[in-house]
Each structure stands twice: as C-alpha cells, then as structure tokens.
Amino acid sequence: MVEVLKGIRVVEQGTFITGPCAAMLLADLGADVIKIESPEGGDPYRTFKDGHYSAHFQAYNHAKRSLCLDLKKAEDRTLFHGLVSSADVYIQNFRPGVAGRIGAGWDDLSAVNPKLVYCSISGFGPDGPYSRRPSYDSVTQALSGFLSVAIDPANPRLLGPALADAITGLYAALGILGALVERGRTGTGRLLEISMLEAMMHFAIEPFAGYFALGEVPTGMDRPRLAQAMILTCGDGKHVAVHMSSLEKFWDALVAGIGGQALTQDPCFATRLARIDHYPQLVAALNAIFATRPRAEWVARLSDTDLPFAPVNSIADTVADPQVEHLQMLVPVARRIEGASRLVRSPFAYGGARDDAVVAAPLLGQHSAGIRAALAENPGAWPG
C-alpha cells in the first residue's frame, strides 16, 4: 500500500455506505481506521444479502479494524472518548440528533479532542423540513435532480450502483482531507457537515449551470444527444458504446470503421448539428448496421480507428479485459478469513507505485480484544 496518510488515525461510526465509504478511501491512502460497531449485529450492511459478511460490506470496509462498543454503557463510552482523544478524524452518518444522544456529537468530541476533524454525513442536512426523514441512495438520486438527467424519460428506471451513497462518501473524504490540511496550518479541528442531497446536486453541477444559463430544464437525453454518445446493439445482442463528441474526425472514424459512407449522403447526418437534431434517426440507422455483425467483429474493426468506443462490458468481461489486466486493477485480499479472494485496488498511483493487495474487511469485533487491552494499558493512546 502507498501510505500517503500513514499516521492519520480515523474513528468511523458509519453504517451502510456513505460513512464507511469515506473511511475506506482514507484507509486506501494509508490511514489507520477503527470502525466502531454495535455488539448487537454491527453494521447492518454485513447482512445485506445473506450471512454476516456480505460482499457489499466487504467492498466498503476493507483495510479497517472492528471494535464493538455499546455507547449506552458508561464504561464503553469512556473507552470511546479515550479512543477519540488520540484520533485525527471521526466520521458518522447518523440521522441528525442521534450522535448527541450517545455522547458522540461535535460538542462532545471536540471537547475531548480540540484537534479533531469531525465529519457528519446526513441525508438532507442537519436541519430543515426534510432533515428527520430517512434517506437512501435512490431517494437522493431522485430528489437532487440527478436521476432526471441520467435516465431515458421514455423508459425511467433506477440506476443499479449506489451512486449517491458512494459519491457522498467521495465528497466527505475530500472535505476531510481539506480540513486536515487546514489543521496543519491552524492546529485546530473542524466540524464538517455534508449531506447526500448537497453532494449529488454538486455532482450534477453541469445541468444546473445549463438551466440557469439557458433557462431550459435539462433531460436525460440532452447529454447523449449533444455529445453524440450512444449504445448500439450488435448482431449477437451485445452492446457497444460510442462517443463522438464535437470533433468531426470521430464521425469520420465511425463511418470508415463500419463502412457507412452511405450515411454521409443523407442530409440528416451531413453535419454535427444535423446529427444532433436527428439523433433518434441516427441511432436507428447505426443500429441497423451494427445488427449485421457480432460485437467481437465490430470491436476488431473499430479498434483500427480513432473512434472513442468500448464494448459495454459485464463485470465478468471487465475482469478479463486486457487493459484492466495490464493495470493490475484486481489484487489479492490480504489477511482474508472468508469472503472475496480478490478486490479492485485503489485507483491512485503515487510515483508509479500502486497497491498490490487489499486488506480484508474485518469480522464483527475482530479487533475488540486487542484494542480494549491496549487502551486499558495506556488510556488515551492510540492502539497500534
């Protein structure tokens, strides 16, 4: 592991994705993360599908240690405050008000550790008309406007990956890093508050800019139409994505690669603006051509051109992709007891060095005994 955050100590009290994702990203950069879990089942994401060590949990909790604490008990709360007193970062994604009730609010923990960077993640913000509502990924995608510009209005459906959750985690990690840099100058900690709604609205900043600049409400088809991006169905039912953007050379490359010179004779496709205006007709015409050959043939033919394109890979396809193999994106899971034997490594390369393994996510309370013993021996010191 490239440990650019070596020496940074993180206490995470997160569940599901947002908080755990933020802490995972810090762990990927070398921070030492202790995950606080309830002894009564721990993070609910552990049992998201089956068993008590779901693949979903493994994804967002690798390279952490698990400590079970019951903060309703005075002894465990004292131990928790002792742990926080030597931490650099604390992360939670409770609903507003919950942290304060268990002695884990900003006022509680900043009094224990004035240098603490405290990150509070919520669904809709710390206050306001929606602040007490439960929020999950699909809810935030919908409310933020993001979903409206990411789907085909003629065939609306939720997007598969938990984008709002993971993106909020990314923003939270970025905010934490900024606060750590500031602390390096000032010596004092900072309260960072971020909500899923705010993160997703900022992530969708381009359509908001378009709305305010042009006075038009963007739709899910605007970006593909303007970027001349499309998914085409090949003769074997598999798909290819192409993206011709604003450069005429990409259209020329597509025409040459598919032998589509006849398309250039149609006035509807003669210029980029004409192709934008006749986007549905262009997709239909290209689908008719792509239906004549299997995807492997189209990939081979288009590989000899300068066209931005890719097969729409399944996860299994991506695992076997030559570029993915070249980048060694899939690495062994170190210290594995059960679960996945390989995971996707961190995407960062520092000085050409990349991670060559991912440390396994912890079993529930796996490190409790060691951490408790270390804190008993030296209260207030970070358990190494």
PDB file of C-alpha atoms in Angstrom, residues 2 21 50 112 128 130 176 194 268 317:
ATOM      1  CA  VAL A   2       1.164   3.529  -0.796  1.00  0.00           C
ATOM      2  CA  CYS A  21     -17.019   4.686   2.003  1.00  0.00           C
ATOM      3  CA  ASP A  50     -27.013 -13.289   3.440  1.00  0.00           C
ATOM      4  CA  VAL A 112     -12.378  15.613  24.245  1.00  0.00           C
ATOM      5  CA  GLY A 128     -34.720  21.927   7.539  1.00  0.00           C
ATOM      6  CA  TYR A 130     -36.550  17.053   5.407  1.00  0.00           C
ATOM      7  CA  ILE A 176     -11.880  15.641   5.478  1.00  0.00           C
ATOM      8  CA  ILE A 194     -22.197  17.121   4.283  1.00  0.00           C
ATOM      9  CA  CYS A 268     -29.888  14.493 -41.791  1.00  0.00           C
ATOM     10  CA  ASP A 317     -15.977  -9.047 -19.131  1.00  0.00           C
TER      11      ASP A 317
END
